[in-house]
Coordinates of C-alpha atoms and ligand atoms in Angstrom, one line a residue:
M10 CA 75.3 87.6 120.8
D11 CA 76.9 86.7 124.2
L12 CA 79.1 89.5 125.5
P13 CA 81.5 89.4 128.4
F14 CA 79.9 91.3 131.3
Q15 CA 82.4 94.2 131.2
I16 CA 81.6 94.7 127.5
A17 CA 77.9 94.7 128.0
E18 CA 78.2 97.1 130.9
I19 CA 80.4 99.5 128.9
L20 CA 77.9 99.6 126.0
E21 CA 75.1 100.1 128.5
R22 CA 76.9 103.0 130.2
L23 CA 77.7 104.8 127.0
D24 CA 74.1 104.3 125.8
H25 CA 72.8 105.6 129.1
A26 CA 74.9 108.8 128.7
G27 CA 73.3 109.3 125.3
Y28 CA 76.0 107.9 123.0
S29 CA 75.2 104.9 120.8
A30 CA 77.8 102.2 121.1
F31 CA 78.5 98.8 119.5
V32 CA 80.9 96.0 119.3
V33 CA 82.4 95.8 115.8
G34 CA 84.8 94.1 113.4
G35 CA 86.5 90.8 114.2
C36 CA 84.4 89.8 117.2
V37 CA 81.1 90.1 115.3
R38 CA 82.5 88.3 112.3
D39 CA 83.8 85.5 114.5
H40 CA 80.5 85.2 116.3
L41 CA 78.5 84.9 113.1
M42 CA 81.0 82.2 112.0
G43 CA 80.3 80.2 115.1
L44 CA 83.9 80.9 116.4
S45 CA 84.6 82.4 119.9
P46 CA 85.9 85.9 119.6
H47 CA 89.4 86.6 121.1
D48 CA 88.8 90.3 121.7
F49 CA 86.0 92.8 121.6
D50 CA 86.4 96.2 120.0
I51 CA 83.9 98.9 120.8
T52 CA 82.9 101.8 118.5
T53 CA 80.8 104.7 119.8
A54 CA 79.3 108.1 118.9
A55 CA 81.1 109.6 122.0
S56 CA 84.2 111.6 121.2
P57 CA 87.4 110.5 123.0
R58 CA 86.9 113.3 125.6
E59 CA 83.3 112.3 126.1
T60 CA 84.3 108.7 126.6
E61 CA 86.9 109.7 129.1
R62 CA 84.2 111.6 131.0
V63 CA 81.8 108.6 131.0
F64 CA 84.6 106.5 132.5
A65 CA 85.9 109.2 134.8
D66 CA 86.0 106.6 137.6
C67 CA 88.2 104.2 135.6
R68 CA 91.8 104.4 134.3
V69 CA 91.7 105.5 130.7
I70 CA 94.8 105.4 128.4
E71 CA 94.9 107.6 125.3
T72 CA 96.2 104.8 123.1
G73 CA 95.4 106.4 119.7
I74 CA 93.8 109.6 120.5
K75 CA 94.5 111.0 117.0
H76 CA 92.4 108.2 115.5
G77 CA 89.8 108.4 118.2
T78 CA 90.9 105.4 120.3
V79 CA 91.2 105.2 124.1
T80 CA 91.7 102.1 126.2
V81 CA 89.5 101.8 129.3
L82 CA 90.5 99.5 132.1
Y83 CA 87.2 98.3 133.3
K84 CA 86.7 95.7 136.0
G85 CA 89.8 93.8 135.1
A86 CA 89.3 94.1 131.3
S87 CA 91.3 96.3 129.0
V88 CA 88.9 97.5 126.3
E89 CA 89.6 99.7 123.2
I90 CA 86.9 102.2 122.5
T91 CA 87.0 104.1 119.2
T92 CA 84.8 107.0 118.1
F93 CA 82.8 106.5 114.9
R94 CA 85.1 107.8 112.2
V95 CA 85.2 108.7 108.6
D96 CA 88.6 108.7 106.9
G97 CA 89.6 111.6 104.6
E98 CA 91.6 111.1 101.3
Y99 CA 94.5 108.7 101.3
S100 CA 97.0 110.5 99.1
D101 CA 99.9 108.3 100.1
G102 CA 98.2 104.9 99.7
R103 CA 98.8 104.1 103.4
H104 CA 97.0 106.3 105.8
P105 CA 94.3 108.9 105.6
D106 CA 95.3 112.6 105.4
S107 CA 92.8 113.3 108.0
V108 CA 90.2 111.5 110.1
S109 CA 87.0 113.1 111.2
F110 CA 84.6 111.9 113.8
S111 CA 81.0 111.1 113.1
R112 CA 77.8 110.5 115.1
N113 CA 76.7 107.8 112.7
I114 CA 77.5 104.1 112.9
E115 CA 77.0 103.6 109.1
D116 CA 79.8 106.1 108.4
D117 CA 82.1 104.1 110.6
L118 CA 81.3 100.8 108.9
S119 CA 81.8 102.2 105.4
R120 CA 85.5 102.9 106.1
R121 CA 86.2 99.3 107.0
D122 CA 87.8 96.8 104.6
F123 CA 85.6 93.8 103.9
T124 CA 81.8 93.2 104.3
M125 CA 82.4 90.5 106.9
N126 CA 84.3 93.1 109.0
G127 CA 81.8 95.9 108.5
I128 CA 79.1 94.6 110.9
A129 CA 78.3 96.2 114.3
Y130 CA 76.2 94.8 117.1
S131 CA 74.6 96.1 120.3
P132 CA 72.1 94.4 122.6
K133 CA 69.8 97.4 122.0
R134 CA 69.9 97.7 118.2
G135 CA 70.9 94.2 117.3
F136 CA 73.1 93.8 114.2
V137 CA 73.8 96.7 111.9
D138 CA 75.0 95.3 108.6
P139 CA 74.6 97.8 105.8
F140 CA 76.9 96.0 103.3
G141 CA 75.6 92.4 103.5
G142 CA 78.4 91.1 105.6
E143 CA 76.3 88.4 107.2
R144 CA 75.2 87.2 103.7
D145 CA 78.8 87.0 102.6
I146 CA 79.9 85.2 105.7
R147 CA 77.1 82.6 105.1
A148 CA 78.2 82.3 101.4
G149 CA 81.8 82.2 102.5
I150 CA 83.1 85.0 100.4
I151 CA 85.5 87.9 100.9
R152 CA 84.2 91.1 99.3
A153 CA 85.5 94.7 99.7
I154 CA 83.1 97.3 101.0
G155 CA 82.2 99.8 98.3
D156 CA 84.4 100.3 95.2
P157 CA 87.2 97.8 95.5
D158 CA 89.6 99.8 93.3
K159 CA 89.2 102.8 95.6
R160 CA 89.5 100.8 98.8
F161 CA 92.8 99.1 97.7
S162 CA 94.2 102.4 96.4
E163 CA 93.5 104.0 99.8
D164 CA 95.5 101.3 101.7
A165 CA 97.2 98.5 99.8
L166 CA 97.7 96.5 103.0
R167 CA 94.1 95.5 102.4
V168 CA 95.4 93.4 99.5
V169 CA 97.4 91.2 102.0
R170 CA 94.6 91.3 104.5
A171 CA 92.2 89.8 101.9
L172 CA 94.7 87.0 101.3
R173 CA 95.1 86.5 105.0
F174 CA 91.4 86.1 105.6
S175 CA 91.1 83.9 102.5
A176 CA 93.8 81.6 103.7
T177 CA 92.8 81.4 107.3
L178 CA 89.0 81.2 106.8
G179 CA 89.1 79.1 103.6
F180 CA 86.9 81.7 101.8
P181 CA 87.4 82.5 98.2
I182 CA 87.7 86.2 97.2
E183 CA 84.9 87.7 95.1
E184 CA 85.8 88.4 91.5
N185 CA 85.8 92.2 91.4
T186 CA 87.7 92.3 94.7
A187 CA 90.3 89.9 93.4
R188 CA 90.7 91.9 90.1
A189 CA 91.2 95.1 92.1
M190 CA 93.8 93.4 94.3
D191 CA 95.8 92.4 91.3
A192 CA 95.5 95.9 89.9
H193 CA 96.8 97.5 93.1
K194 CA 99.5 94.9 94.0
N195 CA 102.4 97.3 93.2
D196 CA 101.0 99.8 95.7
L197 CA 102.2 97.4 98.4
R198 CA 105.6 98.8 97.9
K199 CA 104.4 101.9 99.7
V200 CA 103.2 100.0 102.7
S201 CA 105.5 99.5 105.7
A202 CA 107.3 96.1 106.0
E203 CA 106.1 95.7 109.6
R204 CA 102.4 95.8 108.6
I205 CA 102.9 93.5 105.6
F206 CA 104.9 91.0 107.7
A207 CA 102.3 90.9 110.5
E208 CA 99.6 89.9 108.0
L209 CA 102.0 87.5 106.1
K210 CA 102.8 85.5 109.2
R211 CA 99.1 84.9 109.8
L212 CA 98.4 84.2 106.1
I213 CA 101.0 81.5 105.7
C214 CA 99.7 79.6 108.7
G215 CA 96.2 79.5 107.1
K216 CA 94.7 76.1 106.2
D217 CA 94.1 77.3 102.6
V218 CA 97.5 78.8 102.0
K219 CA 98.3 76.7 99.0
R220 CA 95.2 77.8 97.1
V221 CA 95.9 81.4 97.9
L222 CA 99.5 81.2 96.8
L223 CA 98.5 79.5 93.6
E224 CA 95.7 82.0 92.9
F225 CA 97.8 85.2 93.5
P226 CA 101.4 84.5 92.4
A227 CA 101.8 88.0 91.1
V228 CA 100.8 89.6 94.4
F229 CA 103.2 87.3 96.3
S230 CA 105.9 88.2 93.9
V231 CA 105.6 91.8 94.9
I232 CA 106.0 90.9 98.6
I233 CA 108.8 88.3 97.9
P234 CA 110.4 89.2 94.6
P235 CA 112.4 86.0 94.0
L236 CA 109.2 84.0 93.8
A237 CA 108.5 85.7 90.4
E238 CA 111.2 83.5 88.7
M239 CA 109.7 80.3 90.2
V240 CA 106.3 80.8 88.7
G241 CA 106.0 78.4 85.7
Y242 CA 109.6 77.1 86.3
D243 CA 110.0 73.6 85.1
Q244 CA 112.3 71.7 87.4
G245 CA 113.4 69.1 84.9
S246 CA 113.8 66.5 87.5
K247 CA 112.3 63.0 88.0
Y248 CA 111.7 64.0 91.7
H249 CA 109.3 66.7 90.7
N250 CA 105.9 66.7 89.1
S251 CA 105.1 70.4 89.4
T252 CA 106.7 73.7 88.7
L253 CA 109.0 75.2 91.3
Y254 CA 106.3 77.7 92.5
E255 CA 103.6 75.0 92.7
H256 CA 106.1 72.8 94.6
T257 CA 106.7 75.6 97.0
A258 CA 103.0 76.2 97.6
R259 CA 102.4 72.5 98.3
A260 CA 105.4 72.3 100.6
V261 CA 104.2 75.3 102.6
E262 CA 100.8 73.8 103.2
A263 CA 102.3 70.4 104.0
A264 CA 104.4 71.9 106.9
P265 CA 103.0 72.2 110.4
P266 CA 101.2 75.5 110.8
T267 CA 103.8 77.4 112.7
V268 CA 105.2 80.7 111.5
E269 CA 108.7 79.3 111.5
M270 CA 108.1 76.2 109.5
R271 CA 105.8 77.8 107.0
L272 CA 108.3 80.6 106.4
A273 CA 111.1 78.1 106.0
M274 CA 109.1 76.2 103.3
L275 CA 108.2 79.4 101.5
F276 CA 111.9 80.2 101.2
H277 CA 113.5 76.7 101.0
D278 CA 114.0 76.6 97.2
L279 CA 114.4 80.3 96.4
G280 CA 118.0 79.7 95.4
K281 CA 117.3 76.9 92.9
P282 CA 117.1 79.1 89.8
H283 CA 120.6 80.3 90.6
C284 CA 122.1 76.8 91.1
K285 CA 120.9 74.9 88.1
S286 CA 123.0 72.4 86.2
T287 CA 122.0 69.8 83.6
D288 CA 123.7 66.4 83.4
E289 CA 124.4 64.2 80.3
N290 CA 120.9 62.6 80.6
G291 CA 119.2 65.9 80.6
E292 CA 118.3 65.7 84.3
C293 CA 118.6 69.0 86.2
H294 CA 120.4 69.4 89.5
Y295 CA 120.6 72.3 91.9
Y296 CA 123.7 71.7 94.0
G297 CA 124.2 74.1 96.8
H298 CA 120.8 75.6 96.5
A299 CA 120.0 75.3 100.2
A300 CA 122.8 77.6 101.2
V301 CA 121.8 80.1 98.5
S302 CA 118.2 79.9 99.6
A303 CA 119.2 80.5 103.2
E304 CA 121.1 83.6 102.3
M305 CA 118.2 85.0 100.3
A306 CA 115.8 84.1 103.1
G307 CA 118.0 86.1 105.6
E308 CA 117.9 89.1 103.3
L309 CA 114.2 89.0 102.7
L310 CA 113.4 88.5 106.4
R311 CA 115.6 91.5 107.3
A312 CA 113.8 93.6 104.7
L313 CA 110.5 92.4 106.2
K314 CA 111.7 93.6 109.7
C315 CA 111.4 90.1 111.1
D316 CA 112.8 89.7 114.6
N317 CA 116.3 88.3 114.8
A318 CA 115.5 85.1 116.7
L319 CA 112.8 84.0 114.2
R320 CA 115.0 85.0 111.3
E321 CA 117.9 83.0 112.5
R322 CA 115.8 79.9 113.1
V323 CA 114.2 80.1 109.6
V324 CA 117.5 80.6 107.9
H325 CA 118.9 77.6 109.8
I326 CA 116.1 75.4 108.7
V327 CA 116.3 76.5 105.1
H328 CA 120.1 76.0 105.1
Y329 CA 119.8 72.4 106.2
H330 CA 116.5 71.4 104.7
D331 CA 118.1 68.8 102.4
I332 CA 120.7 67.2 104.6
P333 CA 120.8 63.4 104.2
V334 CA 118.8 61.3 106.6
D335 CA 120.4 58.4 108.3
T336 CA 119.5 56.2 111.2
S337 CA 122.8 55.4 112.8
R338 CA 123.5 56.4 116.4
R339 CA 126.6 58.4 115.3
Y340 CA 124.5 60.4 112.8
F341 CA 122.1 61.5 115.5
R342 CA 124.7 62.4 118.0
R343 CA 126.5 64.5 115.4
Q344 CA 123.3 66.2 114.1
L345 CA 122.0 66.9 117.6
A346 CA 125.4 68.4 118.6
K347 CA 125.3 70.6 115.6
H348 CA 121.6 71.8 115.5
G349 CA 120.2 71.1 118.9
A350 CA 117.1 68.9 119.4
E351 CA 114.5 71.5 118.4
L352 CA 116.1 72.7 115.2
F353 CA 116.9 69.1 114.2
S354 CA 113.3 68.2 114.6
D355 CA 112.3 71.3 112.5
I356 CA 114.8 70.2 109.8
M357 CA 113.2 66.8 109.7
E358 CA 109.7 68.4 109.5
A359 CA 111.0 70.4 106.5
H360 CA 112.1 67.2 104.9
I361 CA 108.7 65.7 105.3
A362 CA 107.0 68.7 103.9
D363 CA 109.4 68.9 101.0
D364 CA 108.9 65.2 100.1
S365 CA 105.2 65.5 100.4
A366 CA 105.2 68.1 97.7
K367 CA 107.3 66.1 95.2
A368 CA 106.5 63.2 92.8
P369 CA 104.4 60.5 94.5
F370 CA 107.3 58.0 94.8
C371 CA 109.1 60.5 97.2
L372 CA 106.4 59.8 99.7
E373 CA 108.0 56.4 100.4
R374 CA 110.9 58.2 102.1
I375 CA 108.6 59.8 104.8
P376 CA 108.4 56.8 107.2
K377 CA 112.2 56.8 107.5
I378 CA 112.3 60.5 108.3
Q379 CA 109.6 60.0 111.0
E380 CA 111.6 57.1 112.4
A381 CA 114.7 59.4 112.5
M382 CA 112.7 62.0 114.4
Q383 CA 111.7 59.5 117.0
I384 CA 115.2 58.2 117.5
A385 CA 116.6 61.7 117.8
E386 CA 114.0 62.4 120.5
E387 CA 115.1 59.3 122.4
I388 CA 118.8 60.1 122.1
S389 CA 118.4 63.7 123.1
R390 CA 116.5 62.6 126.2
E391 CA 119.6 60.8 127.3
A392 CA 121.2 64.3 127.6
P393 CA 124.6 63.4 126.2
P394 CA 127.5 65.9 126.3
F395 CA 126.7 68.0 123.3
S396 CA 128.7 71.1 123.8
I397 CA 132.3 72.1 124.8
K398 CA 130.7 73.3 128.1
S399 CA 129.5 69.9 128.9
L400 CA 132.9 68.2 128.5
A401 CA 134.3 66.8 131.8
I402 CA 137.3 69.1 131.4
S403 CA 137.6 72.8 130.7
G404 CA 140.3 75.1 129.2
K405 CA 141.7 75.5 132.7
D406 CA 142.5 71.8 132.9
L407 CA 144.4 72.0 129.6
K408 CA 146.7 74.9 130.7
G409 CA 149.5 72.4 131.7
I410 CA 149.4 70.9 128.2
V411 CA 148.9 74.0 125.9
P412 CA 148.8 77.7 126.7
P413 CA 145.4 79.4 125.9
S414 CA 145.6 79.7 122.1
P415 CA 143.7 78.8 119.0
L416 CA 145.4 75.4 119.4
M417 CA 143.6 74.9 122.7
G418 CA 140.3 75.8 121.0
E419 CA 141.0 73.3 118.3
I420 CA 141.9 70.6 120.9
L421 CA 138.6 71.1 122.7
A422 CA 136.7 71.0 119.4
R423 CA 138.3 67.7 118.5
L424 CA 137.7 66.2 122.0
L425 CA 134.0 67.2 121.6
E426 CA 133.8 65.5 118.2
E427 CA 135.2 62.3 119.6
V428 CA 132.9 62.4 122.6
V429 CA 129.9 63.0 120.3
D430 CA 131.0 60.1 118.1
E431 CA 131.4 57.9 121.3
T432 CA 135.0 57.0 120.4
L433 CA 136.2 58.8 123.6
P434 CA 134.5 58.6 127.0
N435 CA 133.5 61.9 128.6
E436 CA 135.8 61.3 131.6
K437 CA 138.5 63.7 132.9
N438 CA 141.5 61.3 132.7
A439 CA 140.6 60.0 129.3
L440 CA 140.1 63.5 128.0
L441 CA 143.4 64.7 129.4
S442 CA 145.5 62.0 127.9
R443 CA 143.8 62.3 124.6
A444 CA 144.4 66.1 124.8
V445 CA 148.2 65.4 125.2
E446 CA 148.1 63.2 122.1
L447 CA 146.1 65.7 120.1
S448 CA 148.4 68.6 121.1
K449 CA 151.4 66.7 119.8
E450 CA 149.6 65.7 116.6
L451 CA 148.4 69.2 115.9
K452 CA 151.8 70.7 116.7
D453 CA 153.6 68.2 114.4
L454 CA 151.0 69.0 111.7
S455 CA 151.6 72.8 111.9
N456 CA 155.4 72.3 111.9
N457 CA 155.2 70.2 108.8
L458 CA 153.0 72.9 107.1
E459 CA 155.6 75.5 108.0
Ligands
ATP7 P1 91.5 89.6 114.0 O1 91.6 90.5 115.2 O2 90.9 88.3 114.2 O3 92.8 89.5 113.3 P2 90.1 91.7 113.0 O4 89.1 91.8 111.8 O5 89.6 92.1 114.3 O6 90.6 90.3 112.9 P3 92.0 93.8 113.2 O7 93.3 94.0 112.4 O8 92.0 93.6 114.6 O9 91.3 92.6 112.5 O10 91.0 95.0 112.8 C1 89.8 95.3 113.4 C2 88.8 95.9 112.5 O11 89.3 97.1 111.9 C3 88.6 95.0 111.2 O12 87.6 94.0 111.5 C4 88.1 96.0 110.2 O13 86.8 96.3 110.4 C5 89.0 97.2 110.6 N1 90.3 97.3 109.8 C6 91.5 96.8 110.2 N2 92.4 97.1 109.4 C7 91.8 97.8 108.4 C8 92.3 98.3 107.1 N3 93.6 98.3 106.8 N4 91.4 99.0 106.4 C9 90.1 99.1 106.7 N5 89.6 98.6 107.8 C10 90.5 97.9 108.7
MG8 MG1 90.9 92.3 116.1

């Protein structure tokens, strides 16, 4: 296995000082899969103090000293070195009551989650693989190390990690491991939202997310409770040829693999069961479901401790995921003014993903949506005046016409609408004379109302 020179030198130095040392976990797994590792974690027999002594000439940061981890800044690389560890009992289902250090690599590997993550390598000893990790990687299967029931009861986050690896690598989950995941799904309620969300974001971007969603609906329903009602839900609509949950799984996978788009598709129809109506022909409708879904998405993302910027974008996409698509110039200017170019493009992507997951005849609508995306791009490149700020006048210019007041705000908003619609040029004189007209119209209107 090729190692960056800093990693090879660190292993060599520890070894020379009498402490066995290995690279371990994700980097070994990635190497065996023919992928290039993104970071190298080191595990060693040296205690954190001993590691500090071996690297006395380097900067060493005590990143997780309680768990035996220090970070060494070595020749421009920042490398985590963790002492071989065995975990004590997990009485809370989240973290070990105690950790104790070990001088034995096999001990350290046995506390790790899956066989493919329980392999160590050193140039001196080669691969150390006591649980058949390499065999499972070759077979393409995810298997818990040791007794799966015990491993998931120790730390239920492993349930979501198994789903994450299954979705991203495209590997199925071994039968006993899958059974134990289902048995321990409710323990996920004890795991912190931050840890779950970090895994969920990677999981949904996986190439096999649809299969994983369809295989483990009960687990996903623990993480995102409103999904439970969608499982087996017949949509009663000619547009749909699958249940609401299946449609959702298909739509997620049809979306581009960004966290934002995939989350939006996961949440886009959450509100449907709350908005159902049936017409005289027995056809079901879900009027207003996008707004309800958006509200539910916002609550769920808050509970998952999602950052505000991402939450707001996802909620926006969900809210507008079913707006009508037109190809008139006025439509685009209005939509771009309302959403901005980026979110409008995301909304169109959501449309495409949604239609891809419906009855086959809905696929016919996709070329029109793609055309709309293209036109929107061209129009947004013209950089038209799309906000009150970009109008050729400001509130100051209106002072002679109306005093600063809600009325002035209303006038500016109307001027913007007309400029967006291209019924009014964005020129100072034209805007001012229109403002005079509008102030009269609006004043008359409010007098009539009084
Ligand atoms: P990647 O970095 O590509 O996401 P990784 O396998 O390196 O994958 P990390 O979360 O960085 O994942 O964890 C590093 C290693 O630590 C894993 O390979 C695994 O051996 C171990 N590990 C991580 N989380 C757990 C856990 N919850 N339970 C048991 N072992 C774990
Ligand atoms: Mg890693």
